[in-house]
Amino acid sequence: GPWSDPVIKLVSPDFSLPIRPRKRIVFVFKCKDFSDTTFPMLIDTSGVYCRREGTRDTFICGKSPDTDRDPDTLDLEVDHEFFDTEVWPALAHRVPAFEAIKVVSSWAGTYEYNTLDQNGIIGMHDLLNNLYIVGGFSGHGIQQSPAVGRAMSELVLDGESHSIDLKRMGYDRVVNNKPIKE
């Protein structure tokens, strides 16, 4: 998770991981004037996303901040001005009914951001054969966790992963500064 780098430094101050804590905020809003029950997940070109949440008039939305406004932080205060200046204008532009919405809830969470390439680091540490690393998925973890869990269980139990080739995802790409380009 977002504490991977400080944890690996407990093993040795010479070790590091390019995983940093970043704040992500989710806003919940209601729009009484919107009745399209087939509304798909929307991802605007600005990076704002939105999808229906449960009932027909409730939605969740958010946006990753621009790089220059995305510091390492464990602060979980919700920045409501971010909604007003970054999220809502894009929503209202894309869906005119969203000009009249009401934020009813919000929360902030910590995101494990891999500064090397935004992809997970999976496998054994190159120098310590009993240290396994799984982290830095930059938001992909929930999607990839079943496969990663299986591959890691094979690696721990059998010494290698049989179902997924983990070589590209390993720690050596961090040491050699070789990001995975998608």
Tab-separated table of C-alpha atoms in Angstrom:
chain	number	residue	atom	x	y	z
A	1	GLY	CA	0.000	0.000	0.000
A	2	PRO	CA	0.955	3.645	0.314
A	3	TRP	CA	3.299	2.825	3.221
A	4	SER	CA	5.421	0.371	1.188
A	5	ASP	CA	8.463	2.627	0.946
A	6	PRO	CA	8.737	3.355	4.704
A	7	VAL	CA	8.133	-0.350	5.441
A	8	ILE	CA	10.894	-1.559	3.092
A	9	LYS	CA	13.256	0.985	4.684
A	10	LEU	CA	12.760	-0.915	7.974
A	11	VAL	CA	14.539	-3.834	6.292
A	12	SER	CA	17.360	-1.586	5.066
A	13	PRO	CA	17.613	2.186	4.690
A	14	ASP	CA	19.323	1.500	1.338
A	15	PHE	CA	16.160	-0.034	-0.133
A	16	SER	CA	13.374	2.063	-1.576
A	17	LEU	CA	10.195	1.710	-3.568
A	18	PRO	CA	8.739	4.405	-5.837
A	19	ILE	CA	5.372	4.133	-4.078
A	20	ARG	CA	3.934	7.295	-2.544
A	21	PRO	CA	0.684	8.119	-0.741
A	22	ARG	CA	-1.636	10.347	-2.753
A	23	LYS	CA	-5.062	11.628	-1.780
A	24	ARG	CA	-8.078	10.743	-3.891
A	25	ILE	CA	-11.513	12.213	-3.220
A	26	VAL	CA	-14.885	10.747	-4.159
A	27	PHE	CA	-17.967	12.959	-4.211
A	28	VAL	CA	-21.539	11.649	-4.036
A	29	PHE	CA	-24.209	13.832	-5.573
A	30	LYS	CA	-27.896	13.750	-6.394
A	31	CYS	CA	-29.486	15.066	-9.550
A	32	LYS	CA	-33.298	15.154	-9.347
A	33	ASP	CA	-33.663	16.235	-12.992
A	34	PHE	CA	-31.922	13.225	-14.504
A	35	SER	CA	-33.882	10.086	-15.286
A	36	ASP	CA	-31.755	8.133	-17.761
A	37	THR	CA	-31.505	4.703	-16.111
A	38	THR	CA	-28.984	3.492	-18.718
A	39	PHE	CA	-26.371	6.159	-17.915
A	40	PRO	CA	-22.952	4.498	-18.428
A	41	MET	CA	-19.760	5.293	-16.589
A	42	LEU	CA	-18.501	8.591	-17.939
A	43	ILE	CA	-14.836	9.555	-18.170
A	44	ASP	CA	-14.431	13.071	-19.511
A	45	THR	CA	-11.345	14.162	-21.460
A	46	SER	CA	-10.450	16.323	-18.424
A	47	GLY	CA	-10.114	13.171	-16.302
A	48	VAL	CA	-13.372	13.688	-14.416
A	49	TYR	CA	-15.275	10.432	-13.978
A	50	CYS	CA	-18.863	9.796	-12.964
A	51	ARG	CA	-21.149	6.804	-12.587
A	52	ARG	CA	-24.541	6.029	-11.128
A	53	GLU	CA	-24.499	4.783	-7.542
A	54	GLY	CA	-27.502	2.725	-6.494
A	55	THR	CA	-30.674	4.745	-6.898
A	56	ARG	CA	-31.679	6.539	-10.071
A	57	ASP	CA	-30.690	10.038	-8.927
A	58	THR	CA	-27.439	9.286	-7.059
A	59	PHE	CA	-23.967	9.385	-8.622
A	60	ILE	CA	-20.316	9.224	-7.568
A	61	CYS	CA	-17.594	11.240	-9.227
A	62	GLY	CA	-14.054	12.498	-8.875
A	63	LYS	CA	-10.831	13.324	-10.654
A	64	SER	CA	-7.142	12.739	-10.083
A	65	PRO	CA	-5.462	16.104	-9.519
A	66	ASP	CA	-3.002	17.436	-12.055
A	67	THR	CA	0.553	16.253	-11.332
A	68	ASP	CA	1.697	19.642	-10.025
A	69	ARG	CA	-1.200	19.629	-7.520
A	70	ASP	CA	-0.818	16.011	-6.350
A	71	PRO	CA	1.680	15.949	-3.464
A	72	ASP	CA	2.603	12.967	-1.315
A	73	THR	CA	0.214	13.176	1.628
A	74	LEU	CA	-1.628	11.191	4.244
A	75	ASP	CA	-4.088	14.067	4.756
A	76	LEU	CA	-7.646	12.822	4.295
A	77	GLU	CA	-9.507	16.131	4.476
A	78	VAL	CA	-11.996	16.503	1.645
A	79	ASP	CA	-11.257	19.520	-0.531
A	80	HIS	CA	-14.726	20.761	-1.518
A	81	GLU	CA	-13.256	23.597	-3.555
A	82	PHE	CA	-11.701	20.929	-5.810
A	83	PHE	CA	-15.232	19.753	-6.632
A	84	ASP	CA	-16.399	23.308	-7.357
A	85	THR	CA	-13.446	24.242	-9.568
A	86	GLU	CA	-12.343	20.972	-11.205
A	87	VAL	CA	-15.100	18.361	-11.112
A	88	TRP	CA	-18.471	20.097	-11.327
A	89	PRO	CA	-17.695	22.343	-14.350
A	90	ALA	CA	-16.683	19.298	-16.425
A	91	LEU	CA	-19.780	17.359	-15.325
A	92	ALA	CA	-22.106	20.267	-16.136
A	93	HIS	CA	-20.461	20.757	-19.520
A	94	ARG	CA	-20.771	17.072	-20.423
A	95	VAL	CA	-24.289	16.471	-18.999
A	96	PRO	CA	-26.425	19.650	-18.909
A	97	ALA	CA	-28.750	18.191	-16.242
A	98	PHE	CA	-25.732	18.104	-13.917
A	99	GLU	CA	-25.756	21.913	-13.734
A	100	ALA	CA	-28.280	21.418	-10.911
A	101	ILE	CA	-26.753	18.855	-8.567
A	102	LYS	CA	-26.274	18.632	-4.825
A	103	VAL	CA	-23.253	16.990	-3.189
A	104	VAL	CA	-24.638	14.820	-0.379
A	105	SER	CA	-21.475	13.047	0.758
A	106	SER	CA	-17.769	12.787	0.094
A	107	TRP	CA	-14.701	11.033	1.382
A	108	ALA	CA	-10.977	10.940	0.812
A	109	GLY	CA	-8.735	7.921	0.765
A	110	THR	CA	-5.078	7.129	0.317
A	111	TYR	CA	-3.987	5.909	-3.082
A	112	GLU	CA	-0.714	4.011	-3.555
A	113	TYR	CA	0.905	5.801	-6.459
A	114	ASN	CA	3.847	4.217	-8.271
A	115	THR	CA	5.925	7.173	-9.453
A	116	LEU	CA	8.000	4.994	-11.799
A	117	ASP	CA	5.225	3.848	-14.139
A	118	GLN	CA	1.907	3.578	-12.261
A	119	ASN	CA	2.012	-0.232	-12.458
A	120	GLY	CA	2.206	-2.772	-9.686
A	121	ILE	CA	5.517	-4.119	-8.438
A	122	ILE	CA	5.101	-7.861	-7.986
A	123	GLY	CA	7.600	-10.512	-6.955
A	124	MET	CA	10.655	-11.162	-4.841
A	125	HIS	CA	13.168	-8.508	-3.912
A	126	ASP	CA	16.348	-8.981	-5.974
A	127	LEU	CA	18.692	-9.042	-2.981
A	128	LEU	CA	16.534	-10.708	-0.330
A	129	ASN	CA	15.010	-14.021	-1.376
A	130	ASN	CA	12.524	-13.978	1.514
A	131	LEU	CA	11.078	-10.506	0.836
A	132	TYR	CA	8.037	-10.407	-1.429
A	133	ILE	CA	6.745	-7.147	-2.854
A	134	VAL	CA	3.185	-6.513	-3.980
A	135	GLY	CA	2.284	-2.849	-4.262
A	136	GLY	CA	2.143	0.359	-6.250
A	137	PHE	CA	-0.815	-0.493	-8.444
A	138	SER	CA	-1.907	3.153	-8.713
A	139	GLY	CA	-5.602	2.323	-8.696
A	140	HIS	CA	-5.429	-0.926	-10.681
A	141	GLY	CA	-5.217	-3.134	-7.598
A	142	ILE	CA	-8.918	-3.863	-7.247
A	143	GLN	CA	-9.018	-5.021	-10.870
A	144	GLN	CA	-5.845	-7.076	-10.747
A	145	SER	CA	-6.003	-8.480	-7.210
A	146	PRO	CA	-7.458	-11.923	-8.050
A	147	ALA	CA	-4.730	-12.653	-10.601
A	148	VAL	CA	-1.972	-11.110	-8.480
A	149	GLY	CA	-3.099	-13.073	-5.423
A	150	ARG	CA	-2.980	-16.314	-7.362
A	151	ALA	CA	0.409	-15.555	-8.908
A	152	MET	CA	1.903	-14.558	-5.543
A	153	SER	CA	0.556	-17.652	-3.800
A	154	GLU	CA	2.240	-19.785	-6.487
A	155	LEU	CA	5.475	-17.818	-6.094
A	156	VAL	CA	5.501	-18.235	-2.312
A	157	LEU	CA	4.462	-21.907	-2.314
A	158	ASP	CA	6.246	-23.171	-5.441
A	159	GLY	CA	9.072	-20.676	-5.945
A	160	GLU	CA	7.614	-19.471	-9.241
A	161	SER	CA	4.331	-18.329	-10.707
A	162	HIS	CA	2.798	-20.853	-13.109
A	163	SER	CA	-0.305	-18.987	-14.188
A	164	ILE	CA	1.194	-15.534	-14.875
A	165	ASP	CA	4.667	-14.498	-15.983
A	166	LEU	CA	5.703	-11.901	-13.378
A	167	LYS	CA	9.148	-11.058	-14.796
A	168	ARG	CA	8.132	-7.683	-16.289
A	169	MET	CA	6.447	-6.639	-13.039
A	170	GLY	CA	9.404	-7.352	-10.748
A	171	TYR	CA	11.490	-5.163	-8.472
A	172	ASP	CA	14.439	-5.255	-10.882
A	173	ARG	CA	12.659	-2.750	-13.134
A	174	VAL	CA	12.762	-0.309	-10.201
A	175	VAL	CA	16.478	-0.889	-9.598
A	176	ASN	CA	17.230	-0.552	-13.329
A	177	ASN	CA	14.802	2.361	-13.839
A	178	LYS	CA	12.928	0.541	-16.598
A	179	PRO	CA	9.283	1.576	-16.448
A	180	ILE	CA	6.634	-0.466	-18.196
A	181	LYS	CA	5.134	1.573	-21.009
A	182	GLU	CA	1.486	0.904	-21.694
